[in-house]
Amino acid sequence: MARIVIVSNRVPAGMAGGPQAGGLAVALKDCLKDGGLWLGWSGEIAPTTCADVKIGRFGKIDYATFDLSREDYEKFYVGYSNSTLWPLLHFQPGLVEFDRAYFDAYLSVNRTYARALAALIEPTDLIWVHDYHLIPLASALRAVGVENRIGFFLHIPFVPASLLNLLPRAEKLMHMLCAYDVVGFQTEQHLHDFEDCARHFLNVSADAGAPIVIDNHSVLPIANPIGIDARAFARQAKRSAQGNVAKRLDESMQGRALIIGVDRLDYSKGLPNRFEAFGRLLDRFSEHRLKVSYLQVAARSREDVTENQRLKRELDRRAGEVNGRHAEFDWVPLRYITRAVARATLAGFYRKARVGLVTPLRDGMNLVAKEYVAAQDPDDPGVLVLSRFAGAAEQLTEALIVNPLDPDEIAEALHQALTMPRAERKARHEKLFEKICQTTAATYCHDFLGALMGETSDVVT
Ligand code: ADP
C-alpha cells in the first residue's frame, strides 16, 4: 500500500504537544488514518532557509518541518503568495503587488521544499501538494529526479484567462500547474476557468473532464469540492449548545434573534459590506430594531498584509458607527470579536443563530457555510445567507443567495431569513444538510486520491 505524503505551506500547529486540528488537518484526517508523512514550513524564522528538516511523530503521522529566513518569509510568503497570488485569485486585481524579487523567492523556496522532500520519500509514495504557495513544487521535484505521482489541490478560487493575463509570467505559472499529474479545484467553475487558461496561455486543447497533454505529459484537472464531517459536527453542535458558554450567549441575548458571521479577518471576506448591510437592515426594516443582534467573530489573520491592517481599522470604525447609530442602553446590535473561538464553542453558537451570514467577495469553498448548516436543529433550523461568489454556492442553492457587493440585497435577505416560516426553513435545511453529507471531508480525500492513483494502484483510504 502506498504511503500518502502531504505537503502544505505549514504543518498543523501545536506540534509540541501533538498537532491541533487546523482546517486542513481536519479535512485530511481520513486519508492519513493509516499514517503518512506531512512536510511544511515550521512557522519559525531562522538566519537562512535550509532544507534540513526536523522530524516529529504524532500518532501515525511523521511531520517534517524546516525554517524560513526573514527575507524568504517576506518575499515568498507575505510577498508573492499573499500579496500577488492571493488578491489575484480572489478577483482583486487592484490589490495585486508584483515584484520580480517576490517571484524569484517563490521559485527558490519551492526548490527548498523539493530538496527537503526528495530526501524523505520512497518511490511508491503518493505526493499530495496543497495550495497556492506551492504551485511550482511539481516542476521543482521533477528537476531533482522525483518520478512519483504528484497531485495538487487549489483551496482558493481560480480566475478566468482575462484576469490571469494581468499576472506577469502567467504562462509560466500555467506550465508549472500542468507539471502535476492531477490538479484539483473546488468548483466546476474554477475547473472550467483553468481549462480556458490552458487553451489561452498554453495553446493546448482542453476538453471538459479530459486530461490535458503538454510536452508529452498528461495532467488531469478535476473539480473536487472540500467538505466537513457533517454528522460529527452536528453532534458536536448539539452538545455544545447545552454547554455553559452557549448558555451565557443565550442569557446575553434575552430572547433576541442572533445573526452570526465567522471569518478570518481578511479582505476577501466582504466584512465592511456585511456591517453596512446590517445597518441597512435596521434602517429599512425597523421591526427588527431591539429584536436582533449580529455577532461577528473575526479572527485576526495574516496581519503583515497591509490591506488586512487597513481592513481592521475600517471595521473598528464601522462597528462603532453602526452601534453609535442604533444601540440602546440595553441593546448592542453589533457584537464584534477579533479573536479565534474554539471550534466546539463555535458549533454551539451556530446552532443558536437564526441566521448564518456568509458573504465573502470570493472564496474557494467556504467551510463556515457548511458548518452552519450542519450545526442547525433540524426541527427548528436557521437560515443560511450565502454569497454567490463563495464556491459553496455552487452546491448550496437552497441558501438565500446574495451578491456580496450589494448591502441592500444582503439586508433584504436578512429580513427574509428573520421572517421565514418554519416550514420553509425546514425544507431548505433538509436539502442543504443532505448535500453537505454527500460531499464530506472523507469523499474529498477519497476522490482526490482515486484520481491521483489512476486505475492501477492499490492504495486504500
Ligand atoms: P478560509 O479557509 O478562507 O479561512 P473557510 O470558511 O473555508 O475559510 O474555513 C475557515 C475555517 O476556520 C472554518 O473551519 C472555521 O470554523 C474556522 N474559523 C474561521 N474563523 C474563525 C474564528 N474567528 N474562530 C475560530 N475558527 C474560525
Coordinates of C-alpha atoms and ligand atoms in Angstrom, one line a residue:
M1 CA 0.0 0.0 0.0
A2 CA 1.5 3.4 -1.0
R3 CA 2.2 6.0 1.7
I4 CA 0.5 9.3 1.5
V5 CA 2.7 12.4 1.6
I6 CA 1.1 15.7 2.2
V7 CA 2.9 19.0 1.5
S8 CA 1.5 22.3 2.6
N9 CA 2.8 25.7 3.5
R10 CA 2.5 24.9 7.2
V11 CA 2.1 21.7 9.0
P12 CA -0.8 21.7 11.6
A13 CA 0.0 24.0 14.5
G14 CA 0.8 22.9 18.0
M15 CA 3.2 20.0 17.3
A16 CA 5.0 20.4 20.6
G17 CA 2.0 18.9 22.3
G18 CA 0.7 17.0 19.3
P19 CA -0.9 18.6 16.3
Q20 CA -4.0 20.6 16.8
A21 CA -6.8 20.2 14.3
G22 CA -6.3 23.0 11.8
G23 CA -8.8 23.2 8.9
L24 CA -6.6 21.2 6.5
A25 CA -5.8 18.6 9.2
V26 CA -9.5 18.1 9.8
A27 CA -10.2 17.7 6.1
L28 CA -7.3 15.2 5.6
K29 CA -7.9 13.2 8.7
D30 CA -9.4 10.4 6.6
C31 CA -6.6 9.9 4.2
L32 CA -4.0 9.9 7.0
K33 CA -5.8 7.5 9.3
D34 CA -3.3 4.7 8.4
G35 CA -0.3 7.1 8.8
G36 CA 1.7 9.2 6.4
L37 CA 4.2 12.0 6.1
W38 CA 3.5 15.7 6.2
L39 CA 6.1 18.3 5.1
G40 CA 5.8 22.1 5.6
W41 CA 7.3 25.3 7.0
S42 CA 7.8 25.2 10.8
G43 CA 6.4 28.7 11.2
E44 CA 9.9 29.7 12.5
I45 CA 12.2 32.3 11.1
A46 CA 16.0 31.3 11.0
P47 CA 19.1 33.1 9.7
T48 CA 18.9 31.1 6.5
T49 CA 16.3 29.0 4.7
C50 CA 17.6 25.4 4.7
A51 CA 16.2 22.1 3.5
D52 CA 17.4 20.3 6.6
V53 CA 14.2 19.1 8.3
K54 CA 13.2 18.4 11.8
I55 CA 11.1 15.3 12.1
G56 CA 8.5 14.7 14.7
R57 CA 6.0 11.8 15.0
F58 CA 2.5 12.2 16.4
G59 CA 0.2 9.3 16.3
K60 CA 0.8 7.6 13.0
I61 CA 2.0 10.7 11.1
D62 CA 5.5 11.9 10.6
Y63 CA 5.8 15.7 10.5
A64 CA 8.9 17.2 8.7
T65 CA 9.5 20.9 9.1
F66 CA 12.1 23.4 8.1
D67 CA 12.6 27.1 8.9
L68 CA 12.5 30.1 6.5
S69 CA 14.8 33.1 6.5
R70 CA 13.3 36.5 7.2
E71 CA 13.8 37.6 3.6
D72 CA 12.1 34.4 2.2
Y73 CA 9.3 34.9 4.7
E74 CA 8.8 38.4 3.4
K75 CA 9.1 37.7 -0.3
F76 CA 7.8 34.2 -0.7
Y77 CA 5.0 34.2 2.0
V78 CA 3.9 37.8 2.6
G79 CA 5.1 38.8 -0.9
Y80 CA 4.3 36.5 -3.8
S81 CA 1.9 34.1 -2.0
N82 CA -0.2 36.6 -0.1
S83 CA 0.3 40.0 -1.9
T84 CA 0.4 38.7 -5.5
L85 CA -1.4 35.4 -5.9
W86 CA -4.0 35.7 -3.1
P87 CA -5.5 39.0 -4.3
L88 CA -5.3 38.0 -8.0
L89 CA -7.0 34.6 -7.4
H90 CA -9.7 36.4 -5.3
F91 CA -10.5 38.7 -8.2
Q92 CA -8.9 41.8 -6.6
P93 CA -6.5 42.9 -9.3
G94 CA -6.3 46.4 -7.8
L95 CA -4.6 44.9 -4.7
V96 CA -2.0 42.8 -6.6
E97 CA 1.6 43.7 -5.8
F98 CA 4.1 42.2 -8.2
D99 CA 7.8 42.3 -7.7
R100 CA 10.3 40.1 -9.6
A101 CA 12.1 39.5 -6.3
Y102 CA 8.9 38.0 -4.9
F103 CA 8.6 35.7 -7.8
D104 CA 12.3 34.6 -7.6
A105 CA 11.8 33.9 -3.9
Y106 CA 8.7 31.9 -4.6
L107 CA 10.6 29.7 -7.0
S108 CA 13.6 29.4 -4.7
V109 CA 11.5 28.4 -1.6
N110 CA 9.7 25.8 -3.7
R111 CA 13.1 24.4 -4.7
T112 CA 13.9 24.1 -1.0
Y113 CA 10.6 22.2 -0.4
A114 CA 11.6 19.9 -3.3
R115 CA 15.1 19.2 -1.9
A116 CA 13.7 18.6 1.5
L117 CA 11.0 16.2 0.2
A118 CA 13.3 14.4 -2.2
A119 CA 15.4 13.3 0.8
L120 CA 12.4 11.8 2.6
I121 CA 10.3 9.9 0.0
E122 CA 10.1 6.4 -1.2
P123 CA 9.5 5.7 -4.9
T124 CA 5.9 4.4 -4.3
D125 CA 4.8 7.4 -2.2
L126 CA 1.8 9.4 -3.5
I127 CA 2.5 13.1 -3.1
W128 CA -0.4 15.5 -2.5
V129 CA 0.5 19.2 -2.5
H130 CA -1.8 21.8 -1.1
D131 CA -2.5 25.4 -2.2
Y132 CA -1.2 28.4 -3.9
H133 CA 2.1 28.7 -2.1
L134 CA 3.4 25.6 -3.8
I135 CA 2.3 25.8 -7.5
P136 CA 6.0 25.3 -8.7
L137 CA 6.6 22.3 -6.5
A138 CA 6.0 19.5 -9.1
S139 CA 8.4 21.1 -11.6
A140 CA 10.9 21.5 -8.8
L141 CA 10.5 17.9 -7.8
R142 CA 10.9 16.6 -11.3
A143 CA 14.0 18.7 -11.7
V144 CA 15.6 16.8 -8.8
G145 CA 14.6 13.4 -10.3
V146 CA 11.4 12.6 -8.4
E147 CA 9.2 10.4 -10.5
N148 CA 6.3 9.7 -8.1
R149 CA 2.7 10.6 -8.9
I150 CA 2.1 14.2 -7.7
G151 CA -1.2 15.9 -7.2
F152 CA -2.1 19.5 -6.4
F153 CA -5.2 20.9 -4.9
L154 CA -6.0 24.7 -5.0
H155 CA -8.1 25.7 -2.0
I156 CA -8.8 29.2 -3.3
P157 CA -10.6 30.2 -6.5
F158 CA -9.1 30.1 -10.0
V159 CA -9.7 33.0 -12.3
P160 CA -10.7 33.4 -16.0
A161 CA -8.0 33.9 -18.6
S162 CA -8.7 37.7 -18.9
L163 CA -7.8 38.1 -15.2
L164 CA -4.8 35.7 -15.1
N165 CA -3.5 37.7 -18.1
L166 CA -2.7 40.5 -15.6
L167 CA -0.1 38.4 -13.9
P168 CA 3.4 38.8 -15.2
R169 CA 4.7 35.3 -16.1
A170 CA 1.1 33.8 -16.1
E171 CA 2.2 31.4 -18.8
K172 CA 5.0 30.0 -16.6
L173 CA 2.5 29.6 -13.8
M174 CA 0.2 27.6 -16.1
H175 CA 3.2 25.4 -17.2
M176 CA 4.0 24.7 -13.6
L177 CA 0.4 23.7 -12.8
C178 CA 0.5 21.3 -15.7
A179 CA 3.6 19.6 -14.4
Y180 CA 1.4 17.8 -11.8
D181 CA -0.4 14.6 -12.6
V182 CA -3.7 15.8 -11.2
V183 CA -4.8 19.4 -10.4
G184 CA -7.9 19.8 -8.2
F185 CA -10.3 22.7 -7.9
Q186 CA -13.1 23.4 -5.5
T187 CA -15.8 24.0 -8.1
E188 CA -16.8 23.3 -11.7
Q189 CA -16.5 27.0 -12.4
H190 CA -12.8 27.1 -11.3
L191 CA -12.1 24.0 -13.3
H192 CA -13.7 25.5 -16.4
D193 CA -11.6 28.7 -15.9
F194 CA -8.5 26.6 -15.6
E195 CA -9.2 24.7 -18.8
D196 CA -9.8 28.0 -20.5
C197 CA -6.5 29.3 -19.3
A198 CA -4.7 26.2 -20.6
R199 CA -6.2 26.9 -24.0
H200 CA -5.3 30.6 -23.9
F201 CA -1.8 30.5 -22.4
L202 CA -0.5 27.1 -23.5
N203 CA -2.3 26.7 -26.8
V204 CA -3.4 23.2 -26.0
S205 CA -6.7 21.5 -26.4
A206 CA -8.6 21.2 -23.0
D207 CA -11.8 19.3 -23.3
A208 CA -14.1 19.3 -20.2
G209 CA -13.2 16.4 -17.9
A210 CA -10.3 15.1 -20.1
P211 CA -6.6 15.2 -19.4
I212 CA -4.5 18.0 -20.9
V213 CA -1.4 16.8 -22.7
I214 CA 1.5 19.2 -22.9
D215 CA 5.2 18.5 -23.6
N216 CA 4.5 14.7 -23.6
H217 CA 3.0 15.0 -20.1
S218 CA -0.6 14.4 -19.2
V219 CA -2.3 16.3 -16.4
L220 CA -5.9 15.6 -15.2
P221 CA -7.8 18.6 -14.0
I222 CA -10.7 17.8 -11.7
A223 CA -13.4 19.6 -9.6
N224 CA -13.4 18.1 -6.1
P225 CA -15.2 20.2 -3.5
I226 CA -13.9 20.1 0.0
G227 CA -16.3 19.3 2.8
I228 CA -16.7 18.6 6.5
D229 CA -17.8 15.6 8.5
A230 CA -21.3 17.0 8.7
R231 CA -22.8 14.4 11.0
A232 CA -20.0 14.6 13.6
F233 CA -20.2 18.4 13.5
A234 CA -24.0 18.2 14.0
R235 CA -23.4 16.0 17.1
Q236 CA -20.8 18.5 18.4
A237 CA -23.2 21.4 17.9
K238 CA -26.0 19.7 19.8
R239 CA -23.7 19.0 22.7
S240 CA -22.1 22.5 22.7
A241 CA -25.5 24.2 22.6
Q242 CA -26.2 22.8 26.0
G243 CA -22.8 23.8 27.4
N244 CA -22.0 26.8 29.7
V245 CA -20.7 29.1 27.0
A246 CA -23.7 28.7 24.9
K247 CA -25.9 29.3 27.9
R248 CA -24.0 32.6 28.6
L249 CA -24.7 33.6 25.0
D250 CA -28.4 32.8 25.4
E251 CA -28.7 34.8 28.6
S252 CA -27.0 37.8 26.9
M253 CA -29.4 37.6 24.0
Q254 CA -32.5 38.0 26.2
G255 CA -34.7 36.2 23.7
R256 CA -33.5 38.2 20.7
A257 CA -32.6 36.6 17.4
L258 CA -29.0 36.0 16.6
I259 CA -27.2 36.6 13.3
I260 CA -23.8 35.0 13.2
G261 CA -20.7 35.6 11.0
V262 CA -17.5 33.7 11.4
D263 CA -14.4 34.5 9.3
R264 CA -10.7 35.2 9.3
L265 CA -10.2 38.9 9.3
D266 CA -9.3 39.1 5.6
Y267 CA -10.4 41.5 2.9
S268 CA -11.8 38.7 0.7
K269 CA -14.5 38.0 3.3
G270 CA -16.6 41.1 2.5
L271 CA -16.9 42.3 6.1
P272 CA -17.3 46.0 5.5
N273 CA -20.3 45.4 3.3
R274 CA -21.7 43.0 5.8
F275 CA -21.6 45.6 8.5
E276 CA -23.1 48.1 6.2
A277 CA -25.9 45.6 5.3
F278 CA -26.7 45.0 8.9
G279 CA -27.0 48.8 9.5
R280 CA -29.4 49.0 6.5
L281 CA -31.5 46.1 7.9
L282 CA -32.1 48.2 11.0
D283 CA -32.7 51.4 8.9
R284 CA -35.1 49.9 6.4
F285 CA -36.8 47.1 8.4
S286 CA -37.4 48.8 11.7
E287 CA -39.4 45.9 13.1
H288 CA -36.0 44.2 13.8
R289 CA -34.8 47.0 16.0
L290 CA -34.2 45.8 19.6
K291 CA -35.1 42.3 18.3
V292 CA -31.9 41.1 16.7
S293 CA -28.1 41.1 17.4
Y294 CA -25.4 40.3 15.0
L295 CA -22.3 38.6 16.3
Q296 CA -19.3 38.7 14.0
V297 CA -16.3 36.5 15.1
A298 CA -13.4 37.7 13.0
A299 CA -10.1 36.0 13.9
R300 CA -7.1 38.2 13.1
S301 CA -5.1 36.7 10.3
R302 CA -2.0 37.5 8.2
E303 CA -1.6 40.8 9.9
D304 CA 1.6 41.5 8.0
V305 CA -0.5 42.0 4.8
T306 CA -1.0 45.8 4.7
E307 CA -4.5 45.5 3.3
N308 CA -5.6 43.4 6.3
Q309 CA -4.3 46.1 8.7
R310 CA -6.3 48.7 6.9
L311 CA -9.4 46.4 7.0
K312 CA -9.1 46.1 10.8
R313 CA -9.2 49.9 11.2
E314 CA -12.1 50.2 8.9
L315 CA -14.1 47.5 10.7
D316 CA -13.4 49.0 14.1
R317 CA -14.8 52.3 12.7
R318 CA -17.8 50.8 11.0
A319 CA -18.8 48.7 14.1
G320 CA -18.6 51.8 16.2
E321 CA -20.7 53.7 13.6
V322 CA -23.5 51.0 13.5
N323 CA -23.7 50.7 17.2
G324 CA -23.4 54.5 17.7
R325 CA -26.4 55.0 15.4
H326 CA -28.6 52.2 16.6
A327 CA -27.7 50.9 20.1
E328 CA -29.9 51.4 23.2
F329 CA -28.6 51.3 26.8
D330 CA -29.7 47.7 27.0
W331 CA -29.1 46.5 23.4
V332 CA -25.8 46.2 21.5
P333 CA -26.9 45.5 17.9
L334 CA -23.4 44.5 16.5
R335 CA -21.0 42.4 18.6
Y336 CA -17.6 42.2 17.0
I337 CA -14.8 39.9 18.3
T338 CA -11.4 39.9 16.7
R339 CA -10.3 36.6 18.2
A340 CA -10.5 32.9 17.2
V341 CA -13.1 30.9 19.1
A342 CA -12.7 27.2 19.9
R343 CA -14.3 25.0 17.2
A344 CA -16.6 23.3 19.8
T345 CA -17.8 26.7 21.0
L346 CA -18.4 27.9 17.5
A347 CA -20.6 24.8 16.8
G348 CA -22.9 25.7 19.7
F349 CA -23.0 29.4 18.6
Y350 CA -24.0 28.4 15.0
R351 CA -26.8 26.3 16.4
K352 CA -28.1 29.2 18.5
A353 CA -28.1 31.6 15.5
R354 CA -31.3 32.2 13.5
V355 CA -29.2 33.4 10.5
G356 CA -25.7 32.4 9.3
L357 CA -24.3 35.3 7.4
V358 CA -21.6 34.2 4.9
T359 CA -20.8 36.9 2.3
P360 CA -17.3 36.7 1.0
L361 CA -16.4 38.7 -2.1
R362 CA -14.8 35.5 -3.3
D363 CA -14.0 32.2 -1.7
G364 CA -12.7 28.9 -2.9
M365 CA -15.3 27.0 -1.0
N366 CA -16.1 28.5 2.5
L367 CA -16.5 25.8 5.1
V368 CA -18.2 28.2 7.6
A369 CA -21.3 27.9 5.3
K370 CA -21.3 24.1 5.6
E371 CA -20.6 24.2 9.4
Y372 CA -23.5 26.5 9.9
V373 CA -25.9 24.1 8.0
A374 CA -24.5 21.1 9.9
A375 CA -25.0 22.7 13.3
Q376 CA -28.7 23.5 12.9
D377 CA -31.5 21.8 14.8
P378 CA -33.4 20.0 12.0
D379 CA -36.7 20.8 13.8
D380 CA -36.2 24.5 14.0
P381 CA -33.2 25.4 11.7
G382 CA -31.8 28.8 11.0
V383 CA -31.3 30.2 7.5
L384 CA -28.0 30.5 5.6
V385 CA -27.5 33.8 3.7
L386 CA -24.7 33.0 1.3
S387 CA -22.6 34.9 -1.2
R388 CA -23.0 33.8 -4.8
F389 CA -19.2 34.1 -5.1
A390 CA -18.4 31.5 -2.5
G391 CA -17.6 28.1 -4.0
A392 CA -20.2 26.7 -1.6
A393 CA -22.9 28.5 -3.6
E394 CA -22.5 26.1 -6.5
Q395 CA -23.8 23.3 -4.2
L396 CA -25.8 25.1 -1.5
T397 CA -28.5 26.5 -3.8
E398 CA -31.3 26.4 -1.1
A399 CA -29.5 29.1 0.9
L400 CA -30.6 32.7 0.3
I401 CA -28.0 33.6 -2.3
V402 CA -26.9 37.2 -2.4
N403 CA -24.4 39.5 -4.2
P404 CA -22.0 40.4 -1.5
L405 CA -21.3 43.8 -3.2
D406 CA -24.8 45.0 -2.6
P407 CA -25.6 45.8 1.0
D408 CA -29.2 46.4 0.2
E409 CA -29.6 42.9 -1.2
I410 CA -27.9 41.4 1.9
A411 CA -30.3 43.5 4.1
E412 CA -33.3 42.2 2.2
A413 CA -32.1 38.6 2.5
L414 CA -31.5 39.1 6.3
H415 CA -35.1 40.4 6.6
Q416 CA -36.4 37.4 4.6
A417 CA -34.3 35.0 6.7
L418 CA -35.6 36.5 10.0
T419 CA -39.2 36.3 8.9
M420 CA -39.1 33.0 7.1
P421 CA -41.8 30.5 8.2
R422 CA -40.6 27.4 10.0
A423 CA -41.8 25.0 7.3
E424 CA -39.8 26.8 4.6
R425 CA -36.7 26.8 6.9
K426 CA -37.1 23.1 7.5
A427 CA -37.5 22.3 3.8
R428 CA -34.4 24.3 2.8
H429 CA -32.3 22.9 5.6
E430 CA -33.2 19.3 4.8
K431 CA -31.9 19.7 1.3
L432 CA -28.8 21.6 2.4
F433 CA -28.0 19.0 5.0
E434 CA -28.4 16.2 2.5
K435 CA -25.9 17.9 0.2
I436 CA -23.2 18.5 2.8
C437 CA -23.5 14.9 3.8
Q438 CA -22.8 13.9 0.2
T439 CA -19.5 15.8 -0.2
T440 CA -17.6 15.4 3.0
A441 CA -14.0 15.6 4.1
A442 CA -13.9 11.8 3.5
T443 CA -15.2 11.9 0.0
Y444 CA -12.9 14.8 -0.7
C445 CA -9.8 12.7 0.2
H446 CA -11.1 9.5 -1.4
D447 CA -12.0 11.2 -4.7
F448 CA -8.7 13.1 -5.0
L449 CA -6.5 10.1 -4.2
G450 CA -8.6 8.0 -6.5
A451 CA -7.8 10.4 -9.4
L452 CA -4.2 10.6 -8.4
M453 CA -3.8 6.8 -8.3
G454 CA -5.4 6.4 -11.8
E455 CA -6.7 2.9 -12.3
T456 CA -3.7 0.9 -11.5
S457 CA -2.6 1.5 -7.9
D458 CA -3.8 -0.4 -4.8
V459 CA -3.8 2.4 -2.2
V460 CA -6.8 2.2 0.1
T461 CA -8.1 5.2 2.0
Ligands
ADP1 P1 -10.7 30.2 5.0 O1 -10.1 28.9 4.6 O2 -10.6 31.3 3.9 O3 -10.4 30.7 6.3 P2 -13.2 28.7 5.4 O4 -14.6 29.2 5.7 O5 -13.2 27.7 4.2 O6 -12.3 30.0 5.0 O7 -12.6 28.0 6.6 C1 -12.5 28.6 7.8 C2 -12.3 27.6 8.9 O8 -11.7 28.3 10.0 C3 -13.6 27.1 9.4 O9 -13.5 25.7 9.8 C4 -14.0 28.0 10.6 O10 -14.8 27.3 11.6 C5 -12.7 28.4 11.1 N1 -12.7 29.8 11.5 C6 -12.9 30.9 10.8 N2 -12.9 32.0 11.6 C7 -12.8 31.6 12.8 C8 -12.8 32.2 14.0 N3 -12.9 33.6 14.1 N4 -12.6 31.5 15.2 C9 -12.4 30.2 15.1 N5 -12.5 29.5 13.9 C10 -12.6 30.2 12.8

